[in-house]
C-alpha cells in the first residue's frame, strides 16, 4: 500500500544528475594522480564552553596518507577538536580546512566519515537498511549502494547480524556498524573517536589492520585511550592536555625526547656482584649503575647523554671472562611519556 | 537520491516500524468513522450529504495526534546523539528539517487517504458538493502542515519528548481555540487581530469552498516560521 503512495513522490524529488568529482578518465592516468589530496589543516583553534576553555589555540596539520593518533586524558579537548573538524560545532576562533575548503560548507562534509564518541545509531533500523540510508544520504549513486553495503558487511564482520535490528546487537557489533557507516561512502577523511572500544581482541586486530590499510591513501584521525593501539596503528602521535598540544611526533621521536639517555638491563654471571658493580661504574660511558637483583647479578645501567654503552659492557665481560647472559635495551614506555606530559 | 527525500523516507519507515503509524491510523479512522457514521450528529441524523462532521472531528483528532508524531523528531535524536551523526553527513540543516516535515505530512496524508471511502460512500447517498469537500481536504492538509511545523519547532527546543509534546500541544491549542476566545473578549482592531491569528477561522473559510490568498499566506507564514525556527534551533549547538 505504502509503495503506491511513495512512488509518485519519487518523481517529484527525482535526483539531479551529479557531476563526478573527477572529470578525468581514471583509466588513462597513473595511480599517483588519482590520489585525492585532502589534508586537514587546523589553525589557532579555540573553543570555550562557558568559562572553561576546551580547546586553547591549537594548530596542526594532517597529511593525506597519514594516520594521526590523538591522545589525552579525559576532558583534554580531543572530542571537541574532532567535532570541530567534522563541522558539527564551530570554534570560537581559528580556521579548520579540509583540502583547502572550510568544513562548514556541506560539500566538504561528504568527504568525511565520522564515528562519534558514544556511537549513536538508529536502534529501530535493521543493519542493512541503516547502511543503505547512510550511503544514499551521502549522495552515493543508487546502483553502487548494494555492492558497497555487501563490502562493508564483509569487512566489518557483520554478516551474521545484517538482518537484525541495531538495537538487538551487542556493544561490539554496534561498534562495527558505527565503523561501517563511517566508511560506507569511501570518504577521503576518516575521523574516529575511540574506534575500538567494546571490540574483542581479534576484532581489534582486524580493525587496526583495516584502519592501517585505509590510512595509506586517506587522511585518518583517531582518538583512543589505549596506548599500545596508537603505537600499532598511528604514524604520528599528538598528545593534548587541557586544550593545548603538549607533544607531536612519531612514537620513536617522543621516546627520544622523553628519555634522552639509554637504559640497559644486564645480567653478568661468574663474578662477585660488588666487583662487577665497581667495574661497570668506572666505564666512561656509564652514568649510573643500579643493582636490581644481587643474588642473580642483575644491574640497570644508564648511559651518559647521547652515548651507547652496550659495546663497552661486552668488552669488559670478555676481558674479565665473565658471562654476559642478558642485555636488554630498556625503552621508556609510551605510558610513562603520557603520564609525564599530562600530569604536571 | 536527494538527501531530503532519503530522510523523509527513513522517518516514514520508522513510523511503520515502531507501530506509531498503525496506532495513529486505527485511532484516527476509528474516531472519525465513529462520529461521522454512528453517533452524535452523524450524517443520518443531519440528513445532509456532506462531510462537515468528519472535518470537525478530524480537526480535533489531528490537533492531538500531530504533536504525538512530531515530538520524537528532534527530541529523540538529540537525546540519543544521532543528530550529531545525521548533521555531519552530506546534508544541510534545512534538508534535515524539510525531510522530517515531509515524513510527517506524508503520514497525515496516508491517514486522510484512508477516509476517501467515506467520501465515496456519501456520494452514493445524494448530491454532494464536490468543491466544498475537496476544499475541506485541502484545509485539513494545510492545517496539518501548520501544526507539524509548530510540532517540529517544539521538538527542536528540547531533548525530552514529553516536554516537546506538551509545548506543541499548547501552541496548537493556542492557535486552534485560545486566539478565538481571546478575540471574542476584545473589540475593534485587537479583536480582529486575534481572530486573524486563529487557525480554525482560516480553516472554516477554506472549507466553505473558497481558497482565499489571505488564508494561503497565513498558513504559509506559520509553516515557514515554524520550520525556520526549528532550523535555527538545530544549527545552534
CSV table of C-alpha atoms in Angstrom, one decimal, chain A:
chain,number,residue,atom,x,y,z
A,1,UNK,CA,0.0,0.0,0.0
A,2,UNK,CA,2.7,2.4,1.1
A,3,UNK,CA,4.6,1.6,-2.0
A,4,UNK,CA,2.0,3.1,-4.3
A,5,UNK,CA,1.9,6.3,-2.3
A,6,UNK,CA,5.6,6.6,-2.3
A,7,UNK,CA,6.3,6.1,-5.9
A,8,UNK,CA,4.7,9.2,-7.4
A,9,UNK,CA,6.6,11.4,-4.9
A,10,UNK,CA,9.7,9.8,-6.2
A,11,UNK,CA,9.2,11.6,-9.4
A,12,UNK,CA,8.8,14.9,-7.7
A,13,UNK,CA,12.0,14.5,-5.8
A,14,UNK,CA,13.9,12.9,-8.7
A,15,UNK,CA,17.6,13.2,-8.2
A,16,UNK,CA,19.5,15.7,-10.2
A,17,UNK,CA,22.3,14.2,-12.2
A,18,UNK,CA,25.5,14.5,-10.2
A,19,UNK,CA,28.8,15.8,-11.6
A,20,UNK,CA,31.6,13.3,-11.0
A,21,UNK,CA,34.3,14.6,-8.6
A,22,UNK,CA,37.0,14.0,-11.1
A,23,UNK,CA,36.3,14.7,-14.7
A,24,UNK,CA,39.4,12.9,-15.9
A,25,UNK,CA,39.3,9.5,-17.3
A,26,UNK,CA,40.7,7.3,-14.5
A,27,UNK,CA,41.9,4.5,-16.9
A,28,UNK,CA,44.3,6.8,-18.8
A,29,UNK,CA,46.1,8.1,-15.7
A,30,UNK,CA,48.8,6.7,-13.5
A,31,UNK,CA,47.7,5.8,-10.0
A,32,UNK,CA,49.5,8.6,-8.2
A,33,UNK,CA,47.4,11.3,-9.8
A,34,UNK,CA,44.2,9.6,-8.7
A,35,UNK,CA,45.1,10.1,-5.0
A,36,UNK,CA,42.9,12.9,-3.9
A,37,UNK,CA,44.8,15.3,-1.6
A,38,UNK,CA,42.7,16.0,1.4
A,39,UNK,CA,44.9,17.5,4.1
A,40,UNK,CA,43.4,18.7,7.3
A,41,UNK,CA,44.7,22.0,8.4
A,42,UNK,CA,43.8,23.4,11.8
A,43,UNK,CA,45.0,27.0,12.6
A,44,UNK,CA,44.7,28.6,16.1
A,45,UNK,CA,41.5,26.8,17.0
A,46,UNK,CA,39.9,27.9,20.3
A,47,UNK,CA,36.7,26.7,21.7
A,48,UNK,CA,35.2,27.7,25.1
A,49,UNK,CA,32.2,26.3,26.9
A,50,UNK,CA,31.2,29.0,29.4
A,51,UNK,CA,34.2,29.8,31.5
A,52,UNK,CA,36.1,26.6,30.5
A,53,UNK,CA,38.5,26.5,27.6
A,54,UNK,CA,38.0,23.2,26.0
A,55,UNK,CA,40.5,23.8,23.2
A,56,UNK,CA,43.1,26.5,23.6
A,57,UNK,CA,44.7,27.9,20.4
A,58,UNK,CA,45.9,24.7,18.8
A,59,UNK,CA,47.3,24.3,15.3
A,60,UNK,CA,48.3,21.2,13.5
A,61,UNK,CA,48.1,19.6,10.1
A,62,UNK,CA,47.4,16.1,9.0
A,63,UNK,CA,48.6,15.0,5.6
A,64,UNK,CA,46.9,12.6,3.2
A,65,UNK,CA,48.2,9.1,3.8
A,66,UNK,CA,48.9,9.7,7.4
A,67,UNK,CA,47.2,8.2,10.5
A,68,UNK,CA,47.2,10.6,13.4
A,69,UNK,CA,46.7,9.3,16.9
A,70,UNK,CA,45.0,11.7,19.2
A,71,UNK,CA,45.9,11.2,22.8
A,72,UNK,CA,45.0,12.9,26.0
A,73,UNK,CA,43.4,12.5,29.4
A,74,UNK,CA,39.6,12.8,29.9
A,75,UNK,CA,38.4,16.3,29.2
A,76,UNK,CA,41.6,17.3,27.3
A,77,UNK,CA,39.6,18.5,24.3
A,78,UNK,CA,40.0,15.6,22.0
A,79,UNK,CA,36.3,15.1,21.2
A,80,UNK,CA,35.7,18.9,20.9
A,81,UNK,CA,38.5,19.1,18.3
A,82,UNK,CA,37.1,16.2,16.4
A,83,UNK,CA,33.6,17.7,16.5
A,84,UNK,CA,35.0,20.9,15.0
A,85,UNK,CA,36.8,19.1,12.3
A,86,UNK,CA,33.6,17.3,11.3
A,87,UNK,CA,31.8,20.6,11.2
A,88,UNK,CA,29.3,19.6,13.9
A,89,UNK,CA,30.3,22.5,16.1
A,90,UNK,CA,32.1,25.8,15.3
A,91,UNK,CA,35.2,27.0,17.0
A,92,UNK,CA,35.1,30.5,18.6
A,93,UNK,CA,38.3,31.3,16.8
A,94,UNK,CA,40.6,29.8,14.2
A,95,UNK,CA,40.3,28.1,11.0
A,96,UNK,CA,39.7,24.5,10.0
A,97,UNK,CA,40.0,23.4,6.4
A,98,UNK,CA,39.9,20.1,4.6
A,99,UNK,CA,41.6,20.0,1.2
A,100,UNK,CA,41.6,23.8,1.3
A,101,UNK,CA,37.8,24.0,1.8
A,102,UNK,CA,36.1,25.2,5.0
A,103,UNK,CA,34.4,22.4,6.9
A,104,UNK,CA,31.3,24.4,7.3
A,105,UNK,CA,30.1,24.0,3.7
A,106,UNK,CA,28.1,20.9,3.2
A,107,UNK,CA,30.0,19.7,0.2
A,108,UNK,CA,33.1,19.2,2.4
A,109,UNK,CA,31.0,17.0,4.7
A,110,UNK,CA,30.7,14.4,2.0
A,111,UNK,CA,34.4,13.7,2.1
A,112,UNK,CA,34.3,12.9,5.9
A,113,UNK,CA,33.5,9.7,7.5
A,114,UNK,CA,32.8,10.2,11.2
A,115,UNK,CA,32.4,7.8,14.1
A,116,UNK,CA,31.3,9.8,17.2
A,117,UNK,CA,32.2,9.1,20.7
A,118,UNK,CA,29.2,7.2,22.0
A,119,UNK,CA,28.4,5.7,18.6
A,120,UNK,CA,24.8,6.9,18.3
A,121,UNK,CA,22.7,4.8,15.9
A,122,UNK,CA,19.1,4.4,15.0
A,123,UNK,CA,18.2,1.4,17.1
A,124,UNK,CA,14.9,0.5,15.4
A,125,UNK,CA,16.6,0.1,12.0
A,126,UNK,CA,18.0,-3.2,10.6
A,127,UNK,CA,21.7,-3.1,9.9
A,128,UNK,CA,21.4,-3.3,6.1
A,129,UNK,CA,18.7,-0.6,5.9
A,130,UNK,CA,20.8,1.7,8.1
A,131,UNK,CA,23.9,1.2,5.9
A,132,UNK,CA,21.7,1.8,2.9
A,133,UNK,CA,20.4,5.0,4.4
A,134,UNK,CA,23.9,6.3,5.2
A,135,UNK,CA,25.1,5.5,1.7
A,136,UNK,CA,22.3,7.3,0.0
A,137,UNK,CA,22.3,10.3,2.3
A,138,UNK,CA,26.0,10.8,1.5
A,139,UNK,CA,24.9,11.1,-2.2
A,140,UNK,CA,26.1,7.7,-3.4
A,141,UNK,CA,24.8,6.6,-6.7
A,142,UNK,CA,21.9,4.2,-6.2
A,143,UNK,CA,23.4,1.4,-8.4
A,144,UNK,CA,26.6,1.3,-6.3
A,145,UNK,CA,24.9,1.1,-2.9
A,146,UNK,CA,24.1,-2.7,-2.6
A,147,UNK,CA,27.7,-3.7,-3.6
A,148,UNK,CA,29.2,-1.2,-1.2
A,149,UNK,CA,26.9,-2.5,1.6
A,150,UNK,CA,28.0,-6.0,0.9
A,151,UNK,CA,31.6,-5.0,1.0
A,152,UNK,CA,31.3,-3.1,4.4
A,153,UNK,CA,29.3,-6.0,5.9
A,154,UNK,CA,32.1,-8.3,5.0
A,155,UNK,CA,35.0,-6.0,6.1
A,156,UNK,CA,33.4,-5.3,9.4
A,157,UNK,CA,32.3,-8.9,10.1
A,158,UNK,CA,28.6,-8.2,10.2
A,159,UNK,CA,27.4,-11.0,8.0
A,160,UNK,CA,25.6,-13.0,10.7
A,161,UNK,CA,23.9,-9.9,12.1
A,162,UNK,CA,23.0,-8.0,9.0
A,163,UNK,CA,19.2,-8.5,9.2
A,164,UNK,CA,18.9,-7.8,12.9
A,165,UNK,CA,17.8,-4.5,14.2
A,166,UNK,CA,20.7,-2.5,15.6
A,167,UNK,CA,19.0,-2.3,19.0
A,168,UNK,CA,19.3,-6.1,19.3
A,169,UNK,CA,23.1,-6.1,18.8
A,170,UNK,CA,25.8,-6.3,21.4
A,171,UNK,CA,28.1,-3.4,22.0
A,172,UNK,CA,30.9,-4.8,19.9
A,173,UNK,CA,28.6,-5.3,16.9
A,174,UNK,CA,27.1,-1.9,17.3
A,175,UNK,CA,30.7,-0.5,17.1
A,176,UNK,CA,31.2,-2.4,13.9
A,177,UNK,CA,28.1,-0.9,12.5
A,178,UNK,CA,29.4,2.5,13.5
A,179,UNK,CA,32.6,1.9,11.7
A,180,UNK,CA,30.8,0.6,8.6
A,181,UNK,CA,28.6,3.7,8.4
A,182,UNK,CA,31.6,5.9,8.7
A,183,UNK,CA,33.4,4.2,5.8
A,184,UNK,CA,30.4,3.4,3.6
A,185,UNK,CA,30.9,6.2,1.1
A,186,UNK,CA,34.6,5.6,0.9
A,187,UNK,CA,35.5,9.0,2.4
A,188,UNK,CA,38.8,10.8,1.9
A,189,UNK,CA,39.0,11.7,5.6
A,190,UNK,CA,38.1,9.4,8.5
A,191,UNK,CA,37.6,10.8,12.0
A,192,UNK,CA,37.2,8.0,14.5
A,193,UNK,CA,36.5,8.8,18.2
A,194,UNK,CA,37.7,5.7,20.1
A,195,UNK,CA,37.0,3.2,17.3
A,196,UNK,CA,38.0,0.0,19.1
A,197,UNK,CA,36.0,0.3,22.4
A,198,UNK,CA,33.8,-2.7,23.0
A,199,UNK,CA,35.5,-4.9,20.5
A,200,UNK,CA,37.1,-8.3,21.3
A,201,UNK,CA,40.9,-8.7,20.9
A,202,UNK,CA,40.6,-10.5,17.5
A,203,UNK,CA,38.3,-7.8,16.2
A,204,UNK,CA,40.6,-5.1,17.5
A,205,UNK,CA,43.5,-6.5,15.5
A,206,UNK,CA,41.3,-6.7,12.4
A,207,UNK,CA,40.1,-3.2,12.7
A,208,UNK,CA,43.6,-1.9,13.3
A,209,UNK,CA,44.7,-3.6,10.1
A,210,UNK,CA,41.7,-2.1,8.3
A,211,UNK,CA,42.5,1.4,9.6
A,212,UNK,CA,46.2,1.0,8.5
A,213,UNK,CA,45.2,0.0,5.0
A,214,UNK,CA,42.8,2.9,4.7
A,215,UNK,CA,45.4,5.2,6.1
A,216,UNK,CA,47.7,4.6,3.2
A,217,UNK,CA,45.6,6.6,0.9
A,218,UNK,CA,43.3,8.6,3.1
A,219,UNK,CA,43.7,11.0,6.0
A,220,UNK,CA,42.8,9.4,9.3
A,221,UNK,CA,42.5,10.9,12.8
A,222,UNK,CA,41.7,8.5,15.6
A,223,UNK,CA,41.5,9.2,19.3
A,224,UNK,CA,42.0,6.5,21.9
A,225,UNK,CA,42.9,5.7,25.5
A,226,UNK,CA,44.7,2.5,24.6
A,227,UNK,CA,48.3,3.5,24.2
A,228,UNK,CA,49.6,0.3,22.5
A,229,UNK,CA,46.9,0.8,19.9
A,230,UNK,CA,48.4,4.2,19.0
A,231,UNK,CA,51.8,2.6,18.5
A,232,UNK,CA,50.4,-0.2,16.5
A,233,UNK,CA,48.3,1.9,14.1
A,234,UNK,CA,49.4,5.5,14.0
A,235,UNK,CA,52.2,7.2,12.0
A,236,UNK,CA,52.1,10.2,14.2
A,237,UNK,CA,51.0,10.9,17.8
A,238,UNK,CA,49.5,14.1,19.1
A,239,UNK,CA,49.2,14.4,22.8
A,240,UNK,CA,46.8,17.1,24.1
A,241,UNK,CA,46.3,18.3,27.6
A,242,UNK,CA,44.0,20.9,29.0
A,243,UNK,CA,43.3,22.1,25.4
A,244,UNK,CA,46.9,22.5,24.4
A,245,UNK,CA,49.2,20.3,22.4
A,246,UNK,CA,52.0,19.0,24.6
A,247,UNK,CA,53.6,16.6,22.2
A,248,UNK,CA,53.7,15.9,18.5
A,249,UNK,CA,55.7,13.3,16.6
A,250,UNK,CA,56.2,9.6,15.9
A,251,UNK,CA,56.4,7.2,18.8
A,252,UNK,CA,60.2,7.0,18.3
A,253,UNK,CA,60.8,10.7,18.5
A,254,UNK,CA,58.6,11.1,21.5
A,255,UNK,CA,60.6,8.4,23.3
A,256,UNK,CA,63.9,10.1,22.4
A,257,UNK,CA,62.6,13.4,23.7
A,258,UNK,CA,61.3,12.0,26.9
A,259,UNK,CA,64.2,9.7,27.6
A,260,UNK,CA,67.4,11.2,26.3
A,261,UNK,CA,69.6,8.5,27.8
A,262,UNK,CA,69.9,4.8,27.0
A,263,UNK,CA,68.9,2.4,29.7
A,264,UNK,CA,70.1,-1.2,29.7
A,265,UNK,CA,69.2,-4.2,31.9
A,266,UNK,CA,72.1,-6.6,32.1
A,267,UNK,CA,72.9,-9.9,33.9
A,268,UNK,CA,76.6,-10.8,34.3
A,269,UNK,CA,77.4,-14.2,35.8
A,270,UNK,CA,80.6,-15.9,37.1
A,271,UNK,CA,81.6,-12.9,39.2
A,272,UNK,CA,81.0,-11.2,42.5
A,273,UNK,CA,78.3,-8.5,42.5
A,274,UNK,CA,80.4,-5.8,44.1
A,275,UNK,CA,83.4,-6.3,41.8
A,276,UNK,CA,81.1,-6.1,38.7
A,277,UNK,CA,79.3,-3.1,40.1
A,278,UNK,CA,82.6,-1.3,40.7
A,279,UNK,CA,84.0,-2.0,37.2
A,280,UNK,CA,80.8,-1.0,35.5
A,281,UNK,CA,80.7,2.2,37.4
A,282,UNK,CA,84.2,3.0,36.1
A,283,UNK,CA,83.2,2.7,32.4
A,284,UNK,CA,83.4,6.2,30.7
A,285,UNK,CA,80.0,6.0,29.0
A,286,UNK,CA,78.1,4.8,32.1
A,287,UNK,CA,76.4,7.4,34.1
A,288,UNK,CA,74.7,5.3,36.8
A,289,UNK,CA,74.6,1.7,37.8
A,290,UNK,CA,71.9,0.2,39.9
A,291,UNK,CA,71.8,-3.3,41.4
A,292,UNK,CA,68.4,-4.8,40.5
A,293,UNK,CA,68.8,-8.3,41.9
A,294,UNK,CA,72.0,-9.1,43.9
A,295,UNK,CA,71.9,-13.0,44.0
A,296,UNK,CA,71.1,-13.1,40.3
A,297,UNK,CA,73.8,-10.5,39.4
A,298,UNK,CA,71.4,-8.2,37.6
A,299,UNK,CA,72.0,-4.5,37.0
A,300,UNK,CA,70.3,-1.5,35.5
A,301,UNK,CA,72.8,0.8,33.6
A,302,UNK,CA,72.1,4.3,32.5
A,303,UNK,CA,74.4,5.7,29.9
A,304,UNK,CA,75.6,9.3,29.8
A,305,UNK,CA,73.8,11.7,27.4
A,306,UNK,CA,73.8,10.6,23.7
A,307,UNK,CA,76.2,7.6,24.2
A,308,UNK,CA,75.7,3.9,24.0
A,309,UNK,CA,77.4,1.5,26.4
A,310,UNK,CA,76.5,-1.9,25.0
A,311,UNK,CA,79.9,-2.4,23.4
A,312,UNK,CA,81.9,-1.4,26.4
A,313,UNK,CA,80.0,-3.7,28.7
A,314,UNK,CA,80.6,-6.5,26.3
A,315,UNK,CA,84.3,-5.8,26.1
A,316,UNK,CA,84.5,-5.6,29.8
A,317,UNK,CA,82.9,-9.0,30.2
A,318,UNK,CA,85.3,-10.5,27.6
A,319,UNK,CA,88.3,-9.1,29.3
A,320,UNK,CA,87.4,-10.5,32.7
A,321,UNK,CA,86.0,-13.7,31.3
A,322,UNK,CA,82.5,-13.1,32.8
A,323,UNK,CA,79.4,-14.5,31.1
A,324,UNK,CA,77.1,-11.8,29.8
A,325,UNK,CA,73.7,-13.7,29.8
A,326,UNK,CA,71.3,-10.8,29.5
A,327,UNK,CA,71.4,-7.4,27.8
A,328,UNK,CA,68.1,-5.8,27.3
A,329,UNK,CA,67.8,-2.3,25.9
A,330,UNK,CA,65.1,-0.7,28.0
A,331,UNK,CA,62.7,1.6,26.3
A,332,UNK,CA,60.6,4.2,28.1
A,333,UNK,CA,57.0,3.1,27.7
A,334,UNK,CA,54.5,5.3,26.0
A,335,UNK,CA,52.5,5.2,29.2
A,336,UNK,CA,55.3,6.9,31.1
A,337,UNK,CA,55.7,9.6,28.4
A,338,UNK,CA,52.0,10.2,28.5
A,339,UNK,CA,52.0,10.4,32.3
A,340,UNK,CA,55.0,12.8,32.3
A,341,UNK,CA,53.4,15.1,29.8
A,342,UNK,CA,49.9,15.2,31.2
A,343,UNK,CA,50.3,15.1,35.0
A,344,UNK,CA,52.4,18.2,35.6
